[in-house]
Amino acid sequence: MQKYKTYAAGYLFLLPWLIGFFLLYLIPFVASFYLSFTNYDLLTAPKWAGLANFKTMFTDDYRLGGSIRVTFQYVFISLPLRLSFALGLAVLLNQGMRFLGLYRTIYYIPSLLGGSVAISVLWKQVFDKEGIFNQGLALLGINGPNWIADPRYAVYSLVGLSVWQFGAVMIIFLAGLKQIPHELYEAATVDGAGPVRKFARITMPLLTPVIFFNLTITLIQSFQTFTKAFIISGGTGGPINSTLLYSLYLYIKGFTFMEMGYASAMAWLLLVIVAAFTGLLFLSSRYWVYYSDGRD
Amino acid sequence: MMNKKAVAVCMLASMMMLAACGGTNSANKPESDASQPSESASSTTPSSGKTVELRMSWWGSDARHEKTLKAIELFEKKNPGIKITGEYSGFDGYFDKLNTQLAAGNAPDLIQMGGNIKEYVDKNSLLDLTPYVGKTLNVSDFNEGVVKAATFNGKYYGVTLGVSSFGLLYNASMFEKAGVPLPTEKWTYDDYKTAAVQISQKLGKGFYGSYDLSSEPAALGSYLHSVGKELYRDGDRHFDKQDMINWFTMWEDMRKAGAVTPPDTQVANPPTAVDKSLIVKGQVAIQSAAASQIYGFQELTKDKLGLTTYPNGSAGTGMAPPESGQFMTVYSKTEHPEEAAKFIDFMVNDPDAGAILGSDRGVPASSKIRDQLAAQSTPVDKVLYDYISLVSKVAPETDNHQFPLDNEFSKLLQLTSEKIAFDANSIDKSVDEFMTEVDKLLAKAKTQ
């Protein structure tokens, strides 16, 4: 009886999470799998369509290819930039300066505000033709373009926004750096190693598990980026679909064009793409990730 | 100026009156609330014994939000048993949100609809209002046409909130500053170009004669009419590739002549968003708009705004007769259809509501309200009324057919226009892609 009571309390505390898990994850997950094989306009009952959605996706959707291309562009430019930026700052902050906590907080703020609408709106103003960014460029005598409204540059304003929100990644790097035993550096100093050598031979190898973690998490997040593109393009993905990130296109299909079946099929393609890249990362990790506890 | 002041004074007076009423009302409330909520409710509506709560959604400018909220307030005062909550926003995202709510089964009881009303009728989302007509809902002062516009298969689905028409919205002050004569209904596309170029040149860098209208479905529709073609009728398009090439070439010429806004400026300041439009900032002189939108635009600028028809082509005017721009509809799953119908009736027939709402959603459908408004019209009312009667006069007797899958069509036209304007693709290639996709849309519409 006592035992039962203990369990009951446990389950009771778990209940909010369980309800959330079923209602917000598991049921939609299964439903979207079913819906991806139907034509569903949100208002009338879904009609079975077999593989038609997938066939359309691969053969007859003039926006999809472009949307995937833009997403790859965004992911593979922003990912290394964001990680190296975060790592660089984390190393600097790890030098044991004064007001470290304050700096950490300041750098973390953009990430706290995260994918929020307010930040995207702000960003839109910063990169406007007459925005602060171009005003800065003007001081250097450069006449900046209309970053967000020009299809050649629009995706880079998204990249910029993503890099700027490096805080969460940086905090994890910082924690990783703190884990590296100080004796190693001392020994290296005795052996006459300079800072560059120490970084390359001690910091980097010991940090690989953290890098791997950040890489995986950021990769998955980047593929799912939505809010930035939605706000900056006013929900259109324009101009000329240059900010039509995959998630945004999926949203437009589902909620603007009311093709929820098709949108579900797109969601499953995204899952496959993300899974493939994550899988590749894991496969490659055995060659470059080093665990100091003796595991290989 | 004097007139504007007079309007302001009237508005102020009416606001004070409303505030005063509100004051007495709220003064009464606390005691009844304090005693017992159920009791206070039953005292207001003895029949049902409960306050009926309705939700209503609409899109529009701030000016419209204020007017609509004020009308709701007045209705609640006159019908103490009914409470209405407004869910309002700009046009962007309005239908996305509505679609989600419909899918979830919790759409607002009262829904503002546009020309796409039939799509929602087909999906059984809207309530047939026929049973309420002549009882709760009076449409006897309406023209037959506006009732017909929302009647499908003999059932009546939406009450017209106003008759309007798309056309050119222009900043008259900019024309005057540039010394260019104002546009008229006799304008050809050549005149349009000449005037736009002159304005751009006279006013200098950062000022443009016109927005690039090549991405505007309404402007394109009018152009096709004006060369003897049609965007859509009875399941098919009635234009060919060459028409589209002519259309985009015309705008390309204007762009090269410096008559219209460069594409990046246009994307950053879309004319569809009232507060972003460069018309109100006095930097662009002409854009395309639904005529009734002039209220929202005029609210944001001291410049004088005007309305005229789209230019003429080789076959004369391309204008379609004014039509119901917006409808008030009722959600098919509403629990309070009677009260919803009552509110709609209030919106379109009550003289006080008419005075508050004015012509913000177009010229009111009820002749009585129209007469009442005409007697106390503001300068902006006059611009709108003159425009609507002008279009009624010049437009031939055709009924306008909305392109099916309108939303997707607009996005496609926008994309094509951007490809050309940003020089990402040649006109010929862009139009080829456009035609392919249009035909796919038509095929898809047929299967639905």
XYZ file of C-alpha atoms in Angstrom:
744
model
C 0.000 0.000 0.000
C 2.766 2.343 1.028
C 4.598 1.434 -2.144
C 1.506 2.073 -4.224
C 1.173 5.476 -2.659
C 4.754 6.312 -3.533
C 4.221 5.277 -7.131
C 0.929 7.178 -7.330
C 2.629 10.343 -6.201
C 5.299 9.798 -8.817
C 2.798 9.290 -11.582
C 0.806 12.241 -10.362
C 3.830 14.462 -10.712
C 4.555 12.930 -14.096
C 0.987 13.441 -15.253
C 1.364 16.949 -16.722
C 4.321 15.755 -18.757
C 2.542 12.567 -19.801
C -0.547 14.475 -20.891
C 1.655 16.881 -22.798
C 3.568 14.044 -24.370
C 0.453 12.266 -25.592
C -1.510 15.317 -26.685
C 1.311 17.377 -28.147
C 3.734 14.734 -29.429
C 2.596 11.159 -29.762
C -0.933 11.657 -31.085
C 0.037 14.392 -33.591
C 2.981 12.217 -34.623
C 0.769 9.271 -35.481
C -1.924 11.501 -36.956
C 0.513 13.278 -39.241
C 1.779 9.927 -40.498
C -1.743 8.922 -41.427
C -2.580 12.356 -42.860
C 0.478 12.308 -45.098
C -1.332 9.682 -47.172
C -4.503 11.750 -47.513
C -5.865 14.925 -48.992
C -6.990 16.933 -46.018
C -8.191 20.533 -46.220
C -8.672 20.972 -42.465
C -12.425 21.487 -42.784
C -13.775 18.350 -44.404
C -12.818 14.765 -43.640
C -9.438 13.569 -44.980
C -9.619 11.554 -48.208
C -7.220 8.672 -48.763
C -4.719 9.521 -51.490
C -2.069 6.825 -51.157
C 1.362 8.034 -52.157
C 0.036 10.959 -54.208
C 1.425 13.634 -51.869
C 4.903 12.147 -51.970
C 4.736 11.796 -55.715
C 3.743 15.462 -56.102
C 6.527 16.469 -53.783
C 9.213 14.824 -55.868
C 7.873 15.495 -59.327
C 5.491 18.404 -59.430
C 6.179 21.053 -56.821
C 8.083 24.016 -58.221
C 8.640 25.576 -54.799
C 9.844 22.548 -52.860
C 13.275 22.173 -54.454
C 14.021 25.852 -53.978
C 12.819 25.691 -50.422
C 15.139 22.774 -49.653
C 18.026 24.592 -51.311
C 17.444 27.734 -49.232
C 17.182 25.639 -46.076
C 20.490 23.883 -46.783
C 22.092 27.217 -47.540
C 20.815 28.569 -44.258
C 21.750 25.519 -42.177
C 25.215 24.953 -43.574
C 26.274 28.581 -43.489
C 24.844 29.446 -40.096
C 25.892 26.227 -38.349
C 29.719 26.579 -38.518
C 29.521 30.347 -38.038
C 27.360 30.051 -34.973
C 29.447 27.297 -33.398
C 32.817 28.925 -34.013
C 31.544 32.278 -32.827
C 30.188 30.700 -29.657
C 33.374 28.707 -29.071
C 35.576 31.737 -29.621
C 33.682 33.782 -27.084
C 33.512 30.911 -24.633
C 37.322 30.587 -24.754
C 37.668 34.339 -24.169
C 35.236 34.274 -21.270
C 37.085 31.321 -19.798
C 40.220 33.417 -19.287
C 38.977 34.313 -15.835
C 38.192 37.965 -16.259
C 36.276 40.236 -13.900
C 32.489 40.512 -14.215
C 32.421 37.147 -15.967
C 28.858 36.474 -14.801
C 27.733 39.790 -16.188
C 29.250 39.147 -19.625
C 27.835 35.665 -19.681
C 24.385 37.031 -18.990
C 24.674 39.765 -21.585
C 25.789 37.337 -24.282
C 23.079 34.919 -23.325
C 20.230 37.413 -23.579
C 19.736 37.168 -27.370
C 19.291 33.412 -26.995
C 16.903 33.824 -24.110
C 14.744 35.900 -26.382
C 15.310 33.018 -28.759
C 13.025 32.533 -31.706
C 10.743 35.210 -30.385
C 8.724 37.431 -32.628
C 9.989 40.610 -31.003
C 13.609 39.840 -31.886
C 12.727 39.044 -35.470
C 10.855 42.309 -35.772
C 13.800 44.155 -34.276
C 16.160 42.371 -36.654
C 14.003 43.394 -39.548
C 14.464 47.015 -38.561
C 18.194 46.688 -37.996
C 18.717 45.325 -41.507
C 16.327 47.652 -43.227
C 17.654 49.846 -46.043
C 17.895 52.765 -43.607
C 18.543 50.517 -40.610
C 21.332 50.702 -38.055
C 23.454 48.139 -39.876
C 23.533 50.124 -43.101
C 24.102 53.337 -41.161
C 27.201 51.691 -39.733
C 28.313 50.652 -43.200
C 27.704 54.184 -44.418
C 30.276 55.434 -41.899
C 32.790 53.208 -43.679
C 31.670 54.620 -46.978
C 29.770 51.505 -48.037
C 26.285 51.839 -49.479
C 24.523 48.791 -48.037
C 21.799 46.948 -49.905
C 18.260 46.336 -48.725
C 19.291 43.184 -46.867
C 15.902 41.708 -46.179
C 14.068 42.829 -49.291
C 16.722 41.774 -51.779
C 16.539 38.106 -52.804
C 20.326 37.902 -53.092
C 20.903 38.768 -49.443
C 17.690 37.937 -47.600
C 18.852 34.492 -46.468
C 22.030 35.990 -45.000
C 20.030 38.247 -42.742
C 18.497 35.034 -41.372
C 21.967 33.552 -40.998
C 23.098 36.676 -39.183
C 20.204 36.471 -36.784
C 20.986 32.826 -36.095
C 24.674 33.516 -35.430
C 23.764 36.354 -33.102
C 21.754 33.947 -30.976
C 24.829 31.977 -29.998
C 24.349 32.271 -26.233
C 22.949 28.847 -25.392
C 25.655 27.131 -27.406
C 28.274 29.306 -25.744
C 27.116 28.466 -22.232
C 27.473 24.764 -22.993
C 30.953 25.340 -24.448
C 31.879 27.306 -21.366
C 30.761 24.463 -19.119
C 32.816 22.075 -21.268
C 35.896 24.283 -21.001
C 35.587 24.400 -17.234
C 35.715 20.594 -17.183
C 39.164 20.428 -18.747
C 41.715 19.709 -15.961
C 43.973 22.625 -15.273
C 46.997 20.331 -14.758
C 47.097 19.571 -18.446
C 47.652 23.212 -19.308
C 50.230 23.566 -16.568
C 52.124 20.553 -17.819
C 52.006 21.932 -21.352
C 53.297 25.297 -20.160
C 56.200 23.525 -18.496
C 56.876 21.769 -21.778
C 56.949 25.149 -23.484
C 53.701 25.042 -25.449
C 52.188 28.367 -26.562
C 48.488 29.272 -26.405
C 47.756 28.129 -29.965
C 49.350 24.776 -29.414
C 47.527 24.356 -26.099
C 44.235 25.116 -27.766
C 44.866 22.720 -30.646
C 46.302 19.868 -28.610
C 44.411 20.092 -25.321
C 41.290 22.227 -25.564
C 39.964 20.999 -28.887
C 40.373 17.244 -28.347
C 38.906 17.358 -24.850
C 36.067 19.521 -26.039
C 35.007 17.240 -28.901
C 32.126 15.612 -26.985
C 30.702 19.085 -26.273
C 31.250 20.154 -29.870
C 29.480 17.009 -31.009
C 26.560 17.717 -28.712
C 26.240 21.345 -29.831
C 26.603 20.388 -33.459
C 23.796 17.843 -33.268
C 21.401 20.045 -31.339
C 22.052 23.103 -33.506
C 21.731 21.096 -36.699
C 18.307 19.809 -35.729
C 17.179 23.239 -34.574
C 18.415 24.920 -37.729
C 16.479 22.587 -39.982
C 13.324 23.466 -38.086
C 13.808 27.247 -38.127
C 10.497 28.960 -38.694
C 9.762 32.133 -36.731
C 12.637 34.179 -38.141
C 11.727 33.513 -41.728
C 8.027 33.953 -41.061
C 8.396 37.380 -39.456
C 11.123 38.733 -41.669
C 9.314 37.880 -44.896
C 5.880 38.773 -43.560
C 4.844 35.128 -43.824
C 5.526 34.922 -47.556
C 9.035 33.450 -47.785
C 9.771 36.170 -50.327
C 11.209 37.925 -52.178
C 11.348 35.211 -54.846
C 11.133 32.540 -52.148
C 14.615 33.499 -50.940
C 13.571 33.082 -47.298
C 11.192 30.185 -47.886
C 12.724 27.890 -45.283
C 11.296 24.386 -45.314
C 9.256 24.835 -42.148
C 7.784 28.053 -43.469
C 6.756 26.420 -46.716
C 5.245 23.565 -44.754
C 3.254 26.086 -42.747
C 2.051 27.912 -45.857
C 0.935 24.648 -47.435
C -0.896 23.552 -44.317
C -2.504 26.694 -43.030
C -2.658 29.118 -45.957
C -3.379 26.743 -48.825
C -5.154 24.286 -46.511
C -3.332 21.234 -47.814
C -2.695 19.621 -44.456
C -2.160 16.179 -45.964
C 0.601 17.507 -48.156
C 2.096 19.463 -45.271
C 2.168 16.268 -43.211
C 3.995 14.479 -45.988
C 6.488 17.345 -46.065
C 6.981 17.008 -42.321
C 7.931 13.365 -42.800
C 10.407 14.216 -45.504
C 11.967 16.724 -43.112
C 12.167 14.026 -40.476
C 14.004 11.760 -42.909
C 16.422 14.523 -43.919
C 17.195 15.502 -40.333
C 17.540 11.869 -39.291
C 19.940 11.245 -42.163
C 22.193 14.144 -41.212
C 22.075 13.293 -37.532
C 22.888 9.686 -38.378
C 25.867 10.793 -40.441
C 27.083 12.912 -37.556
C 26.884 9.969 -35.197
C 28.669 7.703 -37.649
C 31.442 10.241 -38.127
C 31.719 10.918 -34.404
C 33.712 7.763 -33.738
C 36.517 9.224 -35.825
C 36.775 12.575 -34.180
C 35.039 12.618 -30.832
C 37.314 11.799 -27.929
C 35.994 10.710 -24.553
C 38.627 11.097 -21.855
C 37.013 8.442 -19.673
C 38.505 5.763 -21.890
C 35.539 5.029 -24.121
C 36.310 5.299 -27.799
C -9.458 71.719 -42.739
C -12.601 73.146 -41.227
C -14.404 70.000 -42.161
C -11.816 67.799 -40.553
C -12.186 69.766 -37.372
C -15.932 69.395 -37.493
C -15.530 65.648 -37.864
C -13.153 65.530 -34.963
C -15.601 67.451 -32.822
C -18.436 65.107 -33.784
C -16.297 62.091 -33.038
C -15.304 63.548 -29.734
C -18.909 64.318 -28.861
C -20.062 60.833 -29.742
C -17.205 59.329 -27.789
C -18.151 61.398 -24.783
C -21.751 60.317 -25.089
C -20.690 56.702 -25.255
C -18.380 57.226 -22.349
C -21.196 58.785 -20.412
C -23.473 55.824 -21.144
C -20.683 53.491 -20.199
C -20.336 55.360 -16.961
C -23.934 54.831 -15.907
C -23.750 51.228 -16.959
C -20.659 50.467 -14.996
C -22.112 52.332 -12.079
C -25.010 49.907 -12.055
C -22.886 46.854 -12.477
C -20.986 46.565 -9.227
C -24.046 46.210 -7.020
C -25.647 43.526 -9.147
C -22.315 41.735 -9.506
C -21.759 42.009 -5.828
C -25.113 40.476 -4.970
C -24.882 37.468 -7.245
C -23.705 37.041 -10.799
C -26.462 34.644 -11.865
C -29.090 36.988 -10.539
C -27.723 39.962 -12.429
C -27.667 37.937 -15.627
C -31.228 36.752 -15.220
C -32.414 40.278 -14.604
C -31.044 41.366 -17.980
C -32.493 38.555 -20.082
C -35.439 36.947 -18.417
C -36.030 34.521 -21.275
C -32.832 32.472 -21.243
C -31.491 33.652 -17.934
C -27.894 33.696 -19.086
C -25.587 36.112 -20.837
C -24.899 34.934 -24.357
C -21.282 35.340 -25.329
C -20.313 35.672 -28.966
C -16.944 36.017 -30.639
C -16.472 38.023 -33.765
C -13.431 38.202 -36.029
C -12.524 40.760 -38.641
C -9.491 42.242 -40.326
C -8.700 45.855 -41.109
C -6.912 49.038 -40.157
C -6.844 50.615 -36.716
C -9.564 52.999 -37.805
C -11.820 50.033 -38.544
C -10.997 48.283 -35.276
C -11.993 51.357 -33.303
C -15.251 51.822 -35.167
C -16.205 48.173 -34.918
C -15.447 47.992 -31.213
C -17.554 51.088 -30.681
C -20.455 49.527 -32.593
C -20.157 46.367 -30.496
C -20.226 48.441 -27.344
C -23.403 50.154 -28.475
C -25.008 46.833 -29.361
C -24.206 45.408 -25.946
C -25.808 48.436 -24.372
C -28.971 47.968 -26.376
C -28.980 44.186 -25.827
C -27.835 43.627 -22.266
C -28.024 39.844 -22.499
C -25.425 39.575 -25.261
C -21.716 40.084 -24.965
C -19.428 40.162 -28.004
C -15.674 39.714 -27.924
C -13.730 41.029 -30.883
C -10.835 39.123 -32.458
C -9.277 41.531 -34.891
C -6.037 41.879 -36.791
C -4.549 43.126 -40.016
C -5.297 41.178 -43.185
C -2.002 39.266 -43.191
C -2.508 35.944 -41.478
C -6.234 36.504 -40.923
C -7.335 33.515 -42.948
C -4.469 31.331 -41.688
C -5.772 31.853 -38.193
C -9.364 31.340 -39.234
C -8.504 28.078 -41.013
C -6.841 26.796 -37.877
C -9.802 27.753 -35.740
C -12.236 26.124 -38.159
C -10.159 22.952 -38.181
C -10.152 22.897 -34.405
C -13.900 23.499 -34.306
C -13.715 26.707 -32.301
C -14.077 29.438 -34.903
C -15.688 32.739 -33.896
C -19.470 32.916 -34.110
C -19.329 35.915 -36.400
C -16.759 35.915 -39.186
C -15.896 38.669 -41.618
C -15.421 37.180 -45.075
C -14.087 38.513 -48.331
C -14.569 37.528 -51.947
C -13.506 33.999 -51.004
C -16.818 33.331 -49.223
C -17.735 30.537 -51.619
C -14.685 28.464 -50.640
C -15.965 28.415 -47.081
C -19.545 27.761 -48.123
C -18.315 24.744 -50.085
C -16.569 23.435 -46.989
C -19.731 23.739 -44.886
C -18.141 26.229 -42.537
C -20.840 28.862 -42.757
C -24.411 28.924 -41.517
C -27.347 29.284 -43.884
C -28.984 32.554 -42.819
C -32.170 32.082 -44.852
C -34.305 31.099 -41.807
C -33.523 34.413 -40.125
C -34.187 36.651 -43.096
C -37.344 38.701 -42.622
C -37.391 37.890 -38.916
C -34.233 38.713 -37.009
C -32.382 39.807 -40.080
C -33.780 42.435 -42.368
C -32.364 42.820 -45.868
C -35.359 44.422 -47.550
C -33.498 47.719 -48.059
C -30.718 45.953 -49.953
C -30.237 45.824 -53.715
C -31.016 42.441 -55.118
C -27.454 42.112 -56.393
C -25.735 42.189 -53.030
C -28.062 39.526 -51.657
C -27.475 37.389 -54.715
C -23.723 37.715 -54.299
C -23.858 35.653 -51.111
C -26.563 33.214 -52.220
C -25.379 29.780 -53.282
C -27.743 26.924 -54.184
C -30.649 29.012 -52.965
C -29.163 29.524 -49.526
C -28.078 32.872 -48.144
C -24.734 32.829 -46.345
C -23.394 36.341 -45.835
C -24.690 39.832 -45.266
C -22.895 42.444 -47.301
C -21.172 44.972 -45.091
C -20.375 47.302 -47.890
C -20.144 47.651 -51.629
C -16.703 48.458 -52.875
C -14.393 48.069 -55.828
C -10.701 47.821 -56.422
C -9.006 50.727 -58.124
C -6.203 53.226 -57.929
C -5.621 55.006 -54.644
C -3.525 58.107 -55.208
C -1.866 60.800 -53.178
C -3.346 63.976 -54.670
C -0.962 66.214 -52.742
C 1.999 64.600 -54.503
C 0.394 65.181 -57.906
C -0.088 68.824 -56.983
C 3.446 69.197 -55.690
C 4.802 67.769 -58.938
C 2.429 69.889 -61.026
C 0.942 66.831 -62.699
C -2.817 66.781 -63.459
C -4.822 64.309 -61.358
C -5.725 60.962 -62.936
C -9.207 60.515 -64.389
C -11.335 57.611 -65.547
C -10.251 58.451 -69.112
C -6.632 57.526 -68.373
C -4.818 55.058 -70.617
C -1.814 53.055 -69.521
C 0.364 55.460 -71.523
C -1.009 58.441 -69.590
C -0.373 56.493 -66.416
C 3.232 55.957 -67.338
C 3.777 59.570 -68.409
C 2.339 60.944 -65.177
C 4.273 58.473 -63.026
C 7.555 59.308 -64.745
C 6.905 63.031 -64.320
C 6.203 62.666 -60.607
C 9.340 60.579 -60.081
C 11.454 63.142 -61.905
C 9.937 66.281 -60.386
C 10.065 65.071 -56.799
C 13.525 63.518 -57.097
C 15.365 60.665 -55.444
C 13.337 58.436 -53.138
C 10.018 59.509 -54.654
C 8.110 57.441 -57.161
C 5.090 57.966 -59.355
C 3.590 54.593 -58.592
C 3.957 51.228 -56.970
C 4.642 48.360 -59.344
C 1.162 46.884 -59.794
C 2.249 43.870 -61.824
C 1.712 41.631 -58.790
C -1.841 42.845 -58.110
C -4.536 40.360 -59.131
C -7.213 43.069 -59.282
C -5.067 45.311 -61.480
C -4.274 42.387 -63.755
C -7.964 41.458 -63.950
C -8.851 44.990 -64.976
C -6.055 45.108 -67.539
C -7.241 41.871 -69.139
C -10.797 43.252 -69.335
C -9.442 46.410 -70.898
C -7.880 44.445 -73.759
C -10.977 42.314 -74.236
C -9.858 39.298 -72.227
C -10.788 37.897 -68.845
C -8.894 36.437 -65.928
C -11.354 33.671 -65.249
C -14.847 32.493 -66.089
C -16.655 29.169 -65.783
C -13.723 27.017 -64.844
C -11.190 28.361 -67.308
C -8.812 31.218 -67.865
C -9.618 33.552 -70.729
C -6.181 34.945 -71.478
C -3.036 33.537 -73.035
C 0.684 33.724 -72.691
C 1.012 36.777 -74.905
C -1.355 38.781 -72.676
C 0.830 38.064 -69.678
C 3.968 38.965 -71.615
C 2.359 42.270 -72.585
C 1.388 42.886 -68.988
C 4.813 42.265 -67.522
C 6.592 44.071 -70.380
C 4.494 47.144 -69.703
C 5.593 47.188 -66.060
C 9.174 46.418 -67.011
C 9.118 49.519 -69.234
C 7.752 51.617 -66.397
C 10.397 50.267 -64.060
C 13.155 51.110 -66.515
C 11.717 54.588 -67.008
C 11.863 55.121 -63.245
C 8.089 55.424 -62.967
C 7.565 52.747 -60.328
C 9.225 51.731 -57.068
C 12.285 49.465 -57.358
C 11.482 45.899 -56.257
C 13.453 45.934 -53.010
C 11.748 49.129 -51.877
C 8.403 47.576 -52.684
C 9.130 44.362 -50.793
C 10.307 46.322 -47.762
C 7.267 48.610 -47.858
C 4.394 46.489 -49.152
C 1.403 48.546 -50.282
C -0.978 45.973 -48.759
C 0.045 46.895 -45.225
C -1.589 50.251 -44.551
C 1.052 51.430 -42.111
C 3.940 50.464 -44.414
C 2.559 51.894 -47.625
C 4.674 54.708 -48.989
C 1.506 56.457 -50.131
C 0.884 57.658 -46.595
C 4.488 58.797 -46.292
C 4.146 60.845 -49.459
C 6.857 58.914 -51.283
C 4.754 56.988 -53.799
C 1.823 58.606 -55.582
C -0.285 55.653 -56.798
C -1.126 52.180 -55.581
C -3.855 49.617 -56.054
C -6.373 49.148 -53.221
C -9.924 48.271 -52.327
C -11.668 51.641 -52.418
C -13.054 51.392 -48.879
C -9.504 51.061 -47.557
C -9.122 54.790 -48.122
C -10.318 55.343 -44.534
C -7.419 53.416 -43.062
C -4.924 55.141 -45.344
C -6.304 58.648 -44.909
C -6.175 58.234 -41.141
C -2.372 58.015 -41.332
C -1.606 61.012 -43.513
C -2.338 64.727 -43.823
C -1.930 64.498 -47.596
C -5.124 64.411 -49.598
C -5.898 60.948 -51.021
C -8.109 60.227 -53.998
C -9.578 57.296 -55.930
C -9.894 56.554 -59.596
C -10.411 53.606 -61.901
C -7.629 51.491 -63.360
C -6.451 52.847 -66.746
C -8.169 52.123 -70.057
C -6.862 49.727 -72.663
C -7.589 49.063 -76.314
C -11.066 47.720 -75.450
C -11.948 50.596 -73.127
C -12.310 50.409 -69.387
C -11.405 47.211 -67.610
C -13.421 47.979 -64.536
C -15.944 45.512 -63.172
C -19.056 46.922 -61.481
C -18.768 47.555 -57.731
C -19.522 44.482 -55.704
C -19.846 43.275 -52.158
C -16.367 43.581 -50.787
C -17.018 41.956 -47.455
C -19.635 39.858 -45.805
C -20.553 39.156 -42.243
C -21.097 35.436 -41.907
C -21.981 33.075 -39.096
C -19.992 29.985 -38.164
C -21.941 26.834 -38.982
C -21.346 25.385 -35.518
C -22.318 28.469 -33.541
C -24.455 27.850 -30.478
C -26.218 31.172 -30.781
C -27.325 31.716 -34.370
C -30.268 33.869 -33.349
C -28.124 36.355 -31.435
C -25.493 36.353 -34.186
C -28.147 37.196 -36.770
C -29.412 39.912 -34.477
C -25.991 41.518 -34.337
C -25.558 41.383 -38.100
C -28.920 43.058 -38.479
C -27.734 45.721 -36.061
C -24.548 46.289 -38.056
C -26.309 46.879 -41.342
C -29.677 48.367 -40.360
C -29.361 50.264 -37.101
C -28.987 54.005 -37.775
C -26.687 54.510 -34.785
C -24.470 51.609 -35.833
C -24.505 53.006 -39.357
C -23.313 56.344 -38.036
C -20.439 54.697 -36.167
C -19.339 52.228 -38.836
C -19.782 54.638 -41.713
C -18.476 53.344 -45.020
C -15.338 51.786 -43.632
C -16.179 48.432 -45.241
C -17.524 50.007 -48.399
C -20.756 51.778 -49.200
C -23.459 50.270 -46.932
C -25.910 47.930 -48.623
C -29.014 49.364 -46.991
C -30.407 52.342 -48.903
C -31.698 53.877 -45.678
C -28.270 53.866 -44.055
C -26.778 55.205 -47.279
C -29.187 58.155 -47.306
C -28.464 58.814 -43.668
C -24.699 58.791 -44.264
C -24.950 60.947 -47.355
C -26.632 63.626 -45.289
C -23.732 63.818 -42.867
C -20.846 62.830 -45.073
C -17.202 63.651 -44.469
C -14.770 64.583 -47.273
C -13.443 61.012 -47.350
C -16.984 59.624 -47.607
C -17.492 61.883 -50.591
C -14.354 60.598 -52.322
C -15.512 57.011 -51.824
C -19.140 57.624 -52.848
C -18.101 59.566 -55.931
C -15.742 56.761 -56.860
C -18.346 54.024 -56.418
C -20.865 55.919 -58.544
C -18.147 56.578 -61.125
C -17.365 52.876 -61.409
C -21.066 52.011 -61.553
C -21.358 54.432 -64.458
C -18.322 53.410 -66.523
C -18.216 49.652 -65.857
C -20.016 47.463 -68.375
C -22.668 44.990 -67.264
C -20.515 41.999 -66.432
C -20.408 39.834 -63.397
C -16.961 39.358 -62.053
C -15.793 35.813 -61.401
C -13.313 35.241 -58.653
C -10.341 33.074 -59.575
C -10.595 29.788 -57.674
C -7.786 29.044 -55.222
C -7.391 32.778 -55.158
C -4.796 32.661 -52.420
C -2.423 30.471 -54.388
C -3.007 32.471 -57.535
C -2.035 35.712 -55.764
C 1.140 34.126 -54.425
C 2.033 32.829 -57.889
C 1.474 36.215 -59.516
C 3.588 37.840 -56.828
C 6.399 35.354 -57.375
C 6.356 35.852 -61.145
C 6.364 39.607 -60.751
C 9.312 39.462 -58.346
C 11.311 37.154 -60.605
C 11.019 39.688 -63.400
C 11.481 42.806 -61.279
C 14.587 41.463 -59.548
C 15.953 40.283 -62.901
C 16.140 36.688 -61.711
C 14.527 35.433 -64.912
C 13.510 36.716 -68.313
C 9.902 37.739 -68.876
C 9.418 34.959 -71.387
C 10.663 32.222 -69.088
C 8.857 33.579 -66.041
C 5.582 33.769 -67.937
C 6.052 30.211 -69.221
C 6.327 28.979 -65.655
C 3.401 31.156 -64.640
C 1.125 29.699 -67.330
C 2.074 26.129 -66.419
C 1.263 26.726 -62.778
C -1.977 28.590 -63.528
C -3.201 25.645 -65.572
C -2.288 23.302 -62.746
C -4.284 25.447 -60.342
C -7.288 25.375 -62.656
C -7.045 21.611 -62.976
C -6.816 21.283 -59.227
C -9.809 23.574 -58.703
C -11.886 21.354 -60.968
C -11.149 18.233 -58.955
C -12.231 19.884 -55.716
